[in-house]
Each structure stands twice: as C-alpha cells, then as structure tokens.
XYZ file of C-alpha atoms in Angstrom:
668
model
C -38.134 20.024 23.566
C -37.393 16.528 22.372
C -33.959 15.301 23.172
C -31.845 15.321 19.998
C -28.343 14.534 21.216
C -26.672 11.333 20.005
C -23.396 10.344 21.644
C -21.771 7.523 19.212
C -18.645 5.814 19.010
C -16.609 6.899 15.858
C -15.631 4.037 13.504
C -12.406 2.172 14.611
C -10.381 3.864 11.943
C -11.116 7.393 13.297
C -9.308 6.403 16.608
C -6.071 6.255 14.678
C -3.569 8.393 16.525
C -0.528 10.007 14.985
C 2.638 11.032 16.780
C 2.907 14.743 16.543
C 5.957 17.004 17.200
C 5.414 20.755 17.575
C 7.134 22.891 14.868
C 8.456 26.142 16.108
C 8.226 29.181 14.038
C 11.501 30.358 12.427
C 12.531 33.336 10.540
C 12.323 31.476 7.062
C 9.078 29.738 7.901
C 6.715 32.513 6.366
C 5.478 33.164 3.091
C 2.589 35.120 1.605
C 0.196 32.927 -0.413
C -0.950 33.805 -3.702
C -4.531 34.520 -3.117
C -6.956 31.721 -1.719
C -5.673 28.207 -1.534
C -6.593 24.920 0.060
C -5.274 24.679 3.353
C -2.731 21.755 3.794
C -1.957 19.485 6.513
C 1.748 19.877 6.014
C 2.260 16.488 7.791
C 3.174 13.888 5.049
C 3.104 10.940 7.274
C -0.488 11.611 8.596
C -3.179 9.257 7.696
C -6.786 10.634 7.594
C -10.223 9.372 6.298
C -10.407 8.921 2.602
C -12.719 11.855 1.394
C -13.619 13.066 -2.107
C -15.556 16.125 -0.831
C -19.286 15.781 -0.922
C -21.249 12.856 -1.776
C -18.984 10.149 -2.953
C -19.715 7.584 -5.559
C -17.045 4.798 -5.497
C -15.798 2.846 -8.556
C -13.336 0.242 -7.441
C -11.067 -1.071 -9.943
C -7.309 -1.755 -10.787
C -6.705 1.405 -12.343
C -3.068 1.526 -12.511
C -2.729 -2.200 -13.595
C -0.466 -3.182 -10.678
C -2.843 -5.861 -9.286
C -4.637 -4.119 -6.238
C -7.662 -2.403 -6.256
C -7.614 1.354 -6.648
C -10.493 3.832 -6.138
C -12.090 6.102 -8.680
C -14.503 8.278 -6.669
C -17.208 10.786 -8.217
C -17.598 13.958 -6.136
C -21.317 14.080 -6.982
C -22.629 16.913 -4.782
C -20.067 19.664 -5.242
C -19.893 22.791 -7.570
C -16.236 23.291 -7.078
C -14.586 19.756 -6.615
C -16.951 17.946 -8.966
C -15.643 15.246 -11.273
C -13.931 11.949 -10.905
C -10.952 11.600 -8.337
C -8.203 8.682 -8.555
C -6.976 7.153 -5.201
C -4.128 4.948 -5.741
C -3.936 1.848 -3.469
C -0.355 2.062 -1.928
C -0.561 -0.761 0.628
C -1.775 -3.680 -1.713
C -4.584 -5.883 -0.994
C -4.455 -5.908 2.787
C -7.401 -5.828 5.081
C -7.588 -2.048 5.294
C -5.907 -0.685 2.320
C -4.297 2.896 2.440
C -4.559 5.162 -0.591
C -2.505 7.998 -1.809
C -4.361 11.524 -1.659
C -6.940 11.684 -4.316
C -6.153 13.598 -7.665
C -9.038 14.900 -9.927
C -8.692 13.099 -13.149
C -11.702 14.286 -15.069
C -12.858 17.698 -16.282
C -14.495 20.154 -13.820
C -17.991 19.538 -15.228
C -17.694 15.758 -15.685
C -21.043 15.139 -13.922
C -22.907 12.831 -16.395
C -25.828 10.862 -15.026
C -27.679 13.414 -12.803
C -24.507 15.171 -11.643
C -22.373 12.284 -11.259
C -24.176 10.426 -8.834
C -24.877 7.143 -10.558
C -21.463 5.685 -11.946
C -21.258 1.945 -11.443
C -18.472 -0.460 -12.435
C -19.221 -3.644 -14.418
C -16.523 -6.301 -15.074
C -17.236 -8.010 -18.564
C -14.952 -10.759 -19.636
C -11.916 -9.305 -17.848
C -12.905 -5.620 -18.933
C -13.696 -2.917 -16.480
C -16.523 -0.709 -18.061
C -18.477 2.107 -16.170
C -22.165 2.489 -16.932
C -24.098 5.861 -16.310
C -27.381 7.374 -17.420
C -26.794 10.415 -19.615
C -29.674 12.725 -18.388
C -29.117 15.201 -21.344
C -29.552 12.542 -23.994
C -31.897 10.240 -22.201
C -29.695 7.431 -23.087
C -27.277 4.655 -21.142
C -23.633 5.406 -21.679
C -21.007 2.876 -21.220
C -17.309 3.988 -20.760
C -15.360 1.193 -22.162
C -12.215 -0.454 -20.632
C -11.606 2.586 -18.230
C -8.237 1.724 -16.903
C -6.935 1.714 -20.610
C -9.176 4.469 -21.848
C -9.805 6.653 -19.035
C -13.363 7.648 -19.923
C -12.298 8.767 -23.481
C -14.043 5.935 -25.111
C -17.774 5.540 -24.932
C -20.762 4.181 -26.630
C -24.457 4.416 -26.112
C -26.134 1.240 -25.212
C -29.345 0.233 -27.134
C -31.996 -0.400 -24.886
C -35.803 -0.529 -25.166
C -37.301 3.037 -25.862
C -37.782 4.479 -22.287
C -36.324 1.137 -21.400
C -37.227 1.358 -17.673
C -40.363 3.130 -16.051
C -42.101 6.388 -16.788
C -41.443 9.136 -14.352
C -37.926 7.674 -13.240
C -35.345 9.811 -11.549
C -32.491 8.086 -10.015
C -31.330 5.078 -12.047
C -27.873 3.072 -11.545
C -26.926 0.402 -14.286
C -24.841 -2.577 -14.144
C -23.813 -5.216 -16.882
C -23.916 -8.736 -15.314
C -24.799 -12.290 -16.159
C -27.901 -12.285 -13.961
C -29.603 -15.500 -15.350
C -26.452 -17.789 -15.550
C -26.566 -18.216 -19.312
C -22.989 -16.642 -19.966
C -24.616 -13.623 -21.576
C -24.093 -10.242 -19.841
C -27.564 -8.799 -19.108
C -28.368 -5.353 -17.667
C -29.728 -4.594 -14.326
C -31.084 -1.229 -13.178
C -31.933 -0.089 -9.878
C -34.245 2.969 -9.942
C -36.849 5.139 -8.318
C -39.962 6.268 -10.219
C -42.956 8.066 -9.343
C -44.697 4.713 -8.400
C -41.935 3.447 -6.370
C -38.443 1.821 -6.344
C -37.591 -1.112 -8.732
C -34.861 -3.437 -9.592
C -35.205 -4.264 -13.115
C -33.668 -7.046 -15.336
C -33.013 -6.582 -19.087
C -32.211 -10.066 -20.370
C -29.572 -10.166 -23.235
C -30.957 -12.327 -26.150
C -28.055 -11.401 -28.280
C -24.460 -11.983 -27.702
C -21.842 -10.266 -25.618
C -20.388 -8.867 -28.793
C -23.887 -7.525 -30.092
C -26.115 -7.345 -27.189
C -29.845 -7.098 -27.595
C -32.043 -6.610 -24.600
C -35.756 -7.581 -23.779
C -38.048 -5.259 -22.220
C -37.273 -5.140 -18.402
C -38.930 -7.534 -15.752
C -39.360 -6.272 -12.299
C -37.491 -8.330 -9.953
C -39.743 -9.946 -7.249
C -39.255 -11.708 -3.919
C -40.283 -15.261 -3.625
C -43.557 -14.181 -1.882
C -44.339 -12.270 -5.124
C -43.897 -8.825 -3.663
C -41.487 -6.256 -5.534
C -38.095 -6.323 -4.029
C -37.021 -3.378 -2.146
C -39.819 -0.890 -3.200
C -39.398 1.344 -0.225
C -35.476 1.323 -0.245
C -32.916 3.137 -2.218
C -32.050 0.644 -4.870
C -28.822 0.405 -6.867
C -26.909 -2.540 -8.495
C -24.774 -4.284 -5.771
C -25.802 -7.937 -6.732
C -23.170 -10.319 -5.491
C -22.448 -13.880 -3.831
C -22.467 -12.537 -0.511
C -22.887 -15.881 1.404
C -20.484 -17.811 -0.950
C -22.988 -20.436 -2.192
C -22.753 -19.523 -5.973
C -25.813 -17.371 -6.742
C -26.415 -13.683 -6.578
C -27.733 -11.986 -3.417
C -28.686 -8.404 -3.129
C -28.366 -5.511 -0.748
C -30.048 -2.102 -0.574
C -29.829 0.925 1.693
C -32.550 1.984 4.199
C -33.657 5.437 4.804
C -31.621 5.743 8.033
C -28.601 4.362 6.154
C -28.988 0.822 7.474
C -28.454 -2.055 4.939
C -31.130 -4.577 4.001
C -29.963 -8.121 2.890
C -31.931 -10.253 0.456
C -30.798 -13.769 0.318
C -31.116 -15.644 -2.775
C -32.323 -19.163 -1.822
C -32.636 -20.384 -5.347
C -29.774 -20.603 -7.997
C -28.017 -18.546 -10.664
C -30.755 -19.384 -12.986
C -33.869 -19.393 -10.719
C -33.789 -16.702 -8.337
C -35.616 -16.861 -4.967
C -35.177 -13.589 -3.007
C -36.336 -13.738 0.539
C -37.906 -10.971 2.421
C -35.423 -8.614 3.392
C -33.460 -8.516 6.695
C -31.264 -6.002 8.328
C -27.459 -6.611 8.243
C -26.248 -7.146 11.826
C -22.677 -7.764 13.467
C -22.563 -9.219 17.078
C -26.314 -8.356 17.622
C -25.984 -4.514 16.459
C -27.411 -3.299 13.252
C -24.958 -2.458 10.515
C -25.051 1.310 10.532
C -23.507 3.748 8.218
C -21.834 6.684 9.975
C -23.643 9.302 8.019
C -27.259 8.827 8.215
C -28.531 10.124 5.026
C -29.693 6.929 3.176
C -30.334 8.419 -0.209
C -26.733 9.729 -0.578
C -25.191 6.340 0.362
C -23.914 4.517 -2.513
C -23.188 0.721 -1.987
C -20.858 -1.452 -4.295
C -19.772 -4.741 -4.025
C -16.342 -5.791 -4.405
C -13.728 -8.129 -2.542
C -11.682 -5.136 -1.349
C -9.152 -7.056 0.708
C -8.600 -9.952 -1.670
C -9.692 -12.672 1.002
C -12.223 -14.466 -1.359
C -15.268 -12.803 0.227
C -17.422 -10.251 -1.373
C -17.216 -6.950 0.775
C -19.160 -3.714 0.554
C -17.863 -0.414 0.080
C -20.086 2.623 0.458
C -19.933 6.255 -0.351
C -21.668 8.756 1.677
C -22.905 12.530 1.786
C -19.894 13.571 3.612
C -17.606 12.460 0.655
C -15.888 9.578 2.679
C -15.754 5.846 1.438
C -16.411 3.075 4.173
C -15.339 -0.587 4.059
C -17.812 -3.081 5.355
C -15.826 -6.245 5.512
C -17.341 -9.637 4.798
C -15.880 -12.004 7.477
C -16.888 -15.029 5.454
C -19.130 -16.495 8.252
C -22.765 -17.031 7.606
C -25.207 -17.316 10.377
C -28.987 -18.276 9.781
C -28.572 -17.460 6.435
C -27.095 -14.168 7.029
C -23.399 -13.169 6.147
C -21.519 -11.359 8.741
C -20.276 -8.228 7.956
C -18.248 -6.062 10.173
C -19.349 -2.548 11.114
C -18.198 0.271 8.585
C -14.779 1.638 8.950
C -13.565 4.731 6.678
C -10.827 3.986 4.383
C -7.721 5.915 4.839
C -5.352 8.108 2.697
C -2.401 10.205 3.051
C -3.180 13.621 4.367
C -2.946 16.355 1.780
C -5.606 18.920 2.262
C -7.809 19.643 5.405
C -10.985 17.989 4.770
C -13.393 18.197 7.678
C -16.567 16.765 6.584
C -19.310 18.274 4.410
C -20.649 21.702 5.354
C -17.771 22.556 7.584
C -18.029 25.951 9.296
C -14.963 26.297 11.277
C -13.964 28.534 14.091
C -10.196 29.465 15.064
C -9.350 28.930 18.824
C -6.373 27.801 20.914
C -8.403 24.904 22.392
C -5.780 23.169 24.196
C -3.994 26.345 25.407
C -0.592 25.594 23.997
C -0.166 28.810 22.318
C -1.083 27.758 18.854
C -4.427 28.548 17.285
C -6.361 25.267 16.455
C -9.503 24.759 14.562
C -12.783 23.612 16.254
C -15.692 23.012 13.787
C -19.193 21.378 13.211
C -20.085 19.604 9.922
C -22.947 17.908 8.094
C -22.626 14.602 10.190
C -23.098 16.453 13.422
C -19.483 16.004 14.551
C -17.793 18.469 16.820
C -14.065 18.299 15.720
C -10.699 19.565 17.028
C -7.890 20.032 14.553
C -4.723 20.698 16.619
C -2.132 23.067 15.306
C 1.245 21.474 15.620
C 2.956 24.938 15.198
C 4.704 26.754 12.312
C 3.979 29.933 10.643
C 2.608 27.760 7.752
C 0.851 25.349 10.374
C 1.227 21.757 10.422
C -2.104 19.807 11.285
C -2.751 16.803 13.226
C -5.547 14.247 12.506
C -8.963 15.794 13.327
C -10.470 14.171 16.380
C -14.048 14.441 17.938
C -14.508 16.412 21.073
C -15.989 13.956 23.964
C -18.589 14.078 26.653
C -18.217 11.477 29.290
C -15.695 9.627 27.189
C -17.952 9.372 24.316
C -17.520 11.322 20.910
C -19.786 14.473 20.898
C -22.175 14.331 17.988
C -25.483 16.229 17.600
C -28.203 15.046 15.350
C -31.879 16.136 15.546
C -34.422 13.363 16.181
C -37.077 15.535 14.261
C -37.288 14.672 10.554
C -37.524 17.348 7.886
C -40.766 17.931 6.415
C -41.728 15.273 3.843
C -38.726 13.152 4.440
C -38.446 9.747 6.136
C -34.979 10.213 7.854
C -33.654 12.850 10.160
C -30.017 12.469 8.829
C -28.292 15.818 8.969
C -26.296 17.201 11.867
C -24.994 20.238 10.133
C -23.718 21.738 13.365
C -22.390 25.347 13.299
C -20.763 26.605 16.348
C -18.755 29.259 18.275
C -16.122 28.828 21.001
C -15.810 31.256 23.954
C -16.248 31.637 27.515
C -19.978 31.692 27.734
C -20.521 31.172 31.462
C -17.780 33.721 32.699
C -15.324 30.983 34.344
C -12.339 31.607 32.263
C -12.664 28.295 30.455
C -13.926 28.255 26.817
C -17.193 26.686 26.107
C -19.250 25.917 22.953
C -22.428 27.134 21.353
C -23.837 25.056 18.971
C -26.674 25.679 16.449
C -27.736 22.089 15.457
C -29.361 21.510 12.010
C -32.891 22.320 12.939
C -32.166 25.710 14.678
C -31.984 24.731 18.274
C -29.145 26.641 19.933
C -27.326 24.543 22.795
C -24.727 25.158 25.319
C -21.918 22.769 25.879
C -20.329 23.488 29.059
C -16.787 23.040 29.776
C -16.056 21.861 33.246
C -12.093 21.342 32.627
C -9.455 23.806 32.324
C -7.945 25.944 29.489
C -5.631 23.170 28.389
C -7.836 19.988 29.516
C -11.448 20.146 28.244
C -14.324 18.413 30.228
C -17.405 19.008 28.220
C -20.785 18.141 29.585
C -24.120 17.149 27.664
C -25.524 19.986 25.732
C -28.635 22.050 27.140
C -31.015 24.313 25.177
C -30.441 27.955 26.074
C -33.401 30.013 26.818
C -34.486 33.723 26.332
C -36.172 36.110 28.468
C -38.761 37.145 25.730
C -40.754 40.248 25.654
C -43.991 38.478 24.832
C -44.115 35.118 22.957
C -41.077 33.353 21.892
C -39.916 34.558 18.328
C -39.643 31.518 16.009
C -38.915 31.239 12.281
C -42.105 30.822 10.094
C -40.637 27.689 8.666
C -38.398 25.488 10.682
C -37.934 21.722 11.049
C -37.101 22.258 14.727
C -39.197 22.223 17.968
C -38.876 23.859 21.127
C -40.436 24.281 24.520
C -41.028 27.260 26.747
C -38.408 29.961 26.352
C -35.933 27.723 24.383
C -34.235 29.570 21.659
C -35.174 28.254 18.124
C -33.313 30.166 15.594
C -32.998 30.066 11.795
C -31.408 26.821 10.786
C -27.997 26.367 9.554
C -26.656 29.918 10.897
C -23.883 30.300 13.250
C -24.084 31.707 16.629
C -21.356 34.390 17.625
C -20.179 35.112 21.261
C -19.468 38.864 21.657
C -19.429 41.326 24.552
C -21.458 43.638 22.718
C -21.814 46.419 25.451
C -18.726 46.149 27.240
C -20.117 44.802 30.452
C -17.776 41.862 30.691
C -20.744 39.522 29.980
C -20.883 37.549 26.730
C -23.883 38.219 24.502
C -25.101 36.303 21.621
C -25.079 37.649 18.003
C -26.760 35.879 15.164
C -29.738 36.189 12.848
C -33.215 36.476 14.386
C -36.262 34.772 13.225
C -36.776 37.099 10.238
C -33.291 37.123 9.199
C -31.912 40.358 10.775
C -28.769 40.603 12.565
C -29.346 41.023 16.217
C -27.797 40.944 19.727
C -29.328 38.809 22.422
C -27.855 40.745 25.569
C -26.918 38.939 28.633
C -27.551 40.259 32.191
C -27.407 39.116 35.659
C -30.754 38.666 37.727
C -30.440 37.149 41.356
C -27.033 36.013 40.626
C -27.868 33.962 37.470
C -26.793 34.788 34.028
C -29.927 35.269 31.692
C -30.268 36.013 27.956
C -32.438 38.957 27.022
C -34.782 39.634 24.240
C -32.967 40.125 20.597
C -32.226 43.740 19.659
C -31.738 44.803 16.347
C -28.586 47.018 17.300
C -26.781 46.378 13.933
C -27.706 49.142 11.421
C -26.479 50.531 7.899
C -25.412 54.154 7.631
C -29.016 55.149 7.020
C -30.202 53.617 10.538
C -31.849 50.653 8.900
C -31.243 47.313 10.684
C -29.033 44.974 8.896
C -31.336 42.280 7.020
C -28.876 39.452 5.979
C -31.386 36.857 4.710
C -34.749 37.767 3.712
C -35.503 34.581 1.978
C -38.250 32.368 3.492
C -39.104 28.596 3.759
C -36.016 26.365 3.624
C -33.856 29.216 2.028
C -34.228 31.322 5.294
C -31.133 31.223 7.851
C -27.961 29.542 6.287
C -25.644 32.376 7.048
C -22.146 32.194 8.844
C -20.712 35.398 10.528
C -17.820 36.424 12.216
C -16.445 39.712 13.625
C -12.979 40.973 13.318
C -10.867 43.984 12.827
C -10.361 43.175 9.180
C -8.795 46.527 8.084
C -6.939 47.268 11.106
C -8.565 50.340 12.195
C -9.297 49.199 15.727
C -12.845 48.239 15.259
C -14.585 44.890 14.625
C -16.125 44.448 11.261
C -18.458 41.860 10.059
C -17.298 39.126 7.778
C -20.042 36.909 6.678
C -20.975 34.160 3.998
C -22.615 35.400 0.853
C -22.791 34.528 -2.862
C -20.632 33.615 -4.572
C -18.377 33.292 -1.321
C -17.430 35.880 1.325
C -18.449 39.580 1.921
C -17.575 42.117 4.719
C -19.174 45.108 6.215
C -16.876 47.987 7.985
C -17.652 48.879 11.399
C -17.906 52.627 11.226
C -18.790 53.277 14.932
C -21.542 53.518 17.123
C -24.773 55.529 16.994
C -27.436 55.640 19.733
C -25.815 52.506 21.094
C -25.996 50.631 17.810
C -23.207 49.634 15.686
C -23.029 50.916 12.179
C -22.105 48.658 9.461
C -21.011 50.082 5.953
C -21.095 47.400 3.287
C -17.811 46.996 1.447
C -18.552 44.267 -0.920
C -16.534 40.957 -1.495
C -13.675 39.654 0.318
C -13.385 36.559 -1.831
C -15.417 36.241 -5.127
C -14.002 32.744 -5.986
C -17.096 30.112 -5.971
C -16.250 27.782 -3.347
C -19.723 26.648 -2.445
C -23.249 25.456 -3.338
C -24.476 25.999 0.287
C -22.979 28.935 2.064
C -19.323 28.790 3.069
C -17.955 29.264 6.711
C -15.761 32.289 6.902
C -13.472 33.120 9.980
C -10.203 35.004 10.510
C -6.865 33.832 11.811
C -3.370 34.845 12.301
C -1.446 31.561 12.083
C 1.884 33.285 11.033
C 1.610 35.759 13.956
C 2.565 38.776 11.780
C -0.327 40.806 13.431
C -2.270 40.790 10.107
C -5.494 38.811 10.103
C -5.887 36.246 7.286
C -8.977 34.452 6.125
C -10.122 30.853 6.614
C -13.150 29.491 4.812
C -14.861 26.449 5.320
C -17.013 24.881 2.305
C -19.723 22.560 1.546
C -17.031 19.942 0.558
C -15.274 20.079 3.916
C -12.171 21.459 2.246
C -10.804 24.574 4.164
C -9.400 27.412 2.003
C -6.946 29.850 3.285
C -5.778 33.413 2.290
C -2.842 34.824 3.855
C -2.701 38.436 3.574
C 0.394 40.695 3.202
C -1.270 43.835 4.478
C -4.120 45.029 6.386
C -4.997 47.320 3.569
C -5.500 44.196 1.323
C -9.067 43.561 2.235
C -10.208 41.779 -0.862
C -8.777 39.519 -3.427
C -10.833 41.730 -6.099
C -8.461 44.656 -6.109
C -4.732 44.862 -6.675
C -4.274 48.784 -6.390
C -5.177 50.964 -3.395
C -7.702 50.298 -0.446
C -11.021 48.804 -1.027
C -13.862 51.385 -1.258
C -17.305 50.835 -0.100
C -19.327 49.186 -2.654
C -21.760 51.452 -4.661
C -24.391 48.566 -4.720
C -26.545 47.411 -1.805
C -25.284 44.346 0.456
C -26.253 41.092 -0.646
C -29.361 39.832 1.088
C -29.332 36.079 0.379
C-alpha cells in the first residue's frame, strides 16, 4: 500500500494553550436537558478557531460601525447551520483579531448563489455591497449597503443576456474600478464547461446608472487565459503596493497562485502565475480542498497592506498576513493562521465522528475524534456534571501532530484533499493502554499503537492492519483506496469499533464488510502473535438474516458510524448507528447459535443534523448511571441529549417505553 500518512505542524494559532482548572461535580451541578442541544464549552474565557460549520465564505466588513473589521460568514455546505453568521471583532484592528462567537443573522434557507457559496463584498464609494448570483432567476443580485440594510434591500443588476459563458456553474462577482476610469465595473471569476475564466464587464454608463459591455476575458501578457486551470474568484487588489491591481487564485491542492500586474491601473500586464511562498515554503492552506477555499482581499489588521483571508471546507477562516515586503516581484505573505473566537459550542471540524474515552486517565470522560481534515483531536473534559471543555488539541506522533490524509486522489479529481478520519479508542494489543484504530478517508484501516501509559500517551506511526482471509481479500467494488497483500480495505467513511465479541479477552473488530453487512473480524493468537480473522456475519435480525446496514453502491456505500452500548439498561449492548434523518438503534435481544440478534427499534433522534451521516456515541458525563447521547455532525458541531431515564430511549415518544418499529430498519 502506498504511504498515505501526513504529519504536519498545526498553524501557530492552534498552538494556543489555555489555563484549565478542574471543576468537581456538585449536588446542584446537574440538570436534564430539554431534548437534543448543542454541546457548550462552558468555558467563557477560552479561545478557539473561528468556525462557521461547513464550507465558509467570508465577507469582511465593519458591520457594527465601530471602526474595525467584523466578519459575516456564509455556511454554504450545511443543511442545518446554513445561512450567514455574524462574528463581531472584539479586539479592534490588531495583528490577530479576536471575534465574539458567531450568531446566525439570516433565515435558515438564506442560500442564494448556488447554496450560499458565492457571496463577495464590494466597496463602492464608501458603501459596502454584497453581490451573489441568483441561481433561481439566473440573474446577478446586489444587496445594497449591507451594514445598514442587513440584506433586506437588494436589486438585480442589468448585465448582458447570459452575460458570461454558456455552461457556467460557479461564478463570483465584484464591483471594482478595474480600468482606472473612476467607474465601477464588474469582474466575474467563473468556471464553465470549457474552462475557468476571469471576465471584465466594462461600465460605460455611470456609477449611479451603470451599463455594462459584453465581457472581455482577462489574459496574461503572453496572451494566454489567466488561471484557466485554477479556481477563480475575485480577490483583485494591490498586493505589492505599487498602485495597480494584482490577482491571486487557489490551486487544486489549496496553494495560492499569484499574478503580478507589471502594467498599471489602465493597462494591465499580468505575468505568468507563481506560487506564493514564505521563507522558502509554499503558502499552504490547512484544508487541502482547493475547490472549497474562498480567497478574499482585505487589510484585516489595518497596517496598510492588503492581506488575504480564506474560508475553507472545515468552516474555518484563515488569516494570511501581508508583511509588506516584496522579493523578486513577489509580496511576502505569512503562512495561514486560523482566526480566533470566543468559545461557545463545541465545533471539532467538518464531518466529525467522536468517541468518548478518558484519554488522560483523570477520571473524566474526554472526546477523541477524527474529522474531515484528517486530524486526530483530543478534547479534555475539565469536569462537572455539565462538562467544561478545554481547547481541542491534536494528538501527536514523535512530537508532531498526527494527521492522516490519503495520497490517492478520488476518481476524476485532481487533489487528494479529504482526511475524513473515523476512529475508535481501546486496548487493541492487550497491554492495558488505549490505542487507536482509524479508518482514513479511502477505507484503509490503520492501527496507531500507544507505547505510553494510561495517563500519558506515546503514539507511534500508523500501520495497516491485516486479515487472515479465507481466500482472496474482500474489497468493496468501488473504492478510492488501494491495499496490498492481506491489508484490510473497508468501505470508506465507516467507523471501526473494538469489541470482545466472543468473551475470550481479545479485542475483535466490528464494522461494515465490503458489501455493507455488519460483521465481526475475530481476533486469535497464533504462535504468540495476535491476528485478525476472516469477517463473520454474526449480527442477525430476529428472522436470522444478516444485518445489512448499507446496500448502496459506488460512492454511496459505507458512510455508516456505529457504536454499541446498553441503551435501554437491560444489561445487553445495543447497536446505535447513524441513519437518516439522524440516529437509529437496534435492541440486543440475546444470542442464537453464537450470533447476536438485533431487533430494530426505530429512531433515537429524528431531528435532522446532517447532510452526510452523523457520528453517534454514548456518554455518562453527569455520572448518574444513565447513558446519554453525543452526536457529531458534518458541520463539526457536537449535539448532546441528556436523558432522565433509561426508559427514555427516543426523543420521538413522551409516554411509555419505545416499542419495536413496525417497519424494516433503514438501509442507507
């Protein structure tokens, strides 16, 4: 198998540490929550990465009129958190501004412009407008003077019919005086069937009554189309401080290409693009998915130099500071740093699938999780029946943050960007120290051994796990991953689960097999070595049929997150799993012929919290002996349901125990 482990330094802002003080549980520290709620940090002085949820589109502006730059951010990829969120700048124009936690200021479905992906700010004669394409009406909409009107006042701009290129999809627009004649023109960065283009619509009317010519494709000085193979938006600005407009665009692997203007404001001469670097290293966005990276030009810290801020797939916003230095025609930007906000709700990165485990052996259950960026995060529980949480930190291998990203690209894509790590925590090798099993994005299951102690982890580099197959290795019919020999290649985006299935004191592996059935890979010892056996379909329904959790094919296979726990308090471990709309469960009704029989009970939670599947686990943070529910979502937000009774197995009924569903269990 090709190597696919990437150990990378976290941006400097993720190294912030916070003083913590354990909060002991007190008799008045307990409350039962009203249904499913977002899990709060309960740590008001804590700073964490600014995060809007999923696929952030930043709109910098002085929204509250106090003289510093705030942020409006569109959460463009989420079903639940969609809309525009307001982050108030509470530190002023400083090198690294700090923001208040975000509040959604628009309606739930405020998702114009291809699901809210293409909002961009234009400053015109002191007014701040926001332009976005309206995909319903095939028009260009301008929200006028947004700080004053808060998106209530909008007009439709008159542009030439089909005023760009046939077959267009993504398109971002900006009003700017492109040619230096004091009239505000339109510039559009778009993708089309024939390539990507930066288009200039010259204003031949007035600023009060604009009229736009048909678009001109912006070329480089060598006559070639500027940025045809890149992701183009509209961050035109004077980055090198020489009086004209330069340009930057994002590359497939989320690096930044710079196009210097060697001409002037009236006559542009864009050079061939060069990658931005800092001190010999490429400027590299943390989240590698270039197509979801949104670059915006703004002097964020008020030092007179145009910086770059960038939204990404994880929902975070990065600050790429312009130092003001220019070397060989290249402005010098610092490496991206995540902007910071006051902590409110736990947000652990897109596509989070948590596990609950006392990782540092202090008596409090923590959260260990993967996410869409490939991070392996530890969130320390500082104590209390309603837990107080510390800042998420990455687990490390040899002093470097552990991050797992595959090197294989997805079919028909240029950039291998997703980590999407789903994991389990437990003593995999029988040495009484917790290890990690991780399913990386493409389905390769790896073992991260812990050579440390219960209270101080010492993780080593991940290695693939192998199966003693009966015949040829079983592999999904569709998978972006590769494996060699007996390595286990499972359905992608599915969670592994460690369980002593047969009571032999050896930890077995439970997860979906190559066809979507719930199986156990039994462990056994041979010549003193622990080995993993051929998968057995040892989970059945009451009729004796194997449990098929996902019968879908191609990229829709896999995607399931599972956990086992005694959900109804009868002493047997039940199956709690991701479903649609949210979380389902199957009651363990005992064993038959050595197989576990699972009876489908229906929904645990019916509230939609997802687009992708959610990641449910159980917890008992308040230590009342009743298992509660924790759910990770695609936005990174973690939801929590604190139950008052073991009889309360679902949020859907209020009277009596939940009866078995009269309909078949959901197969994704």
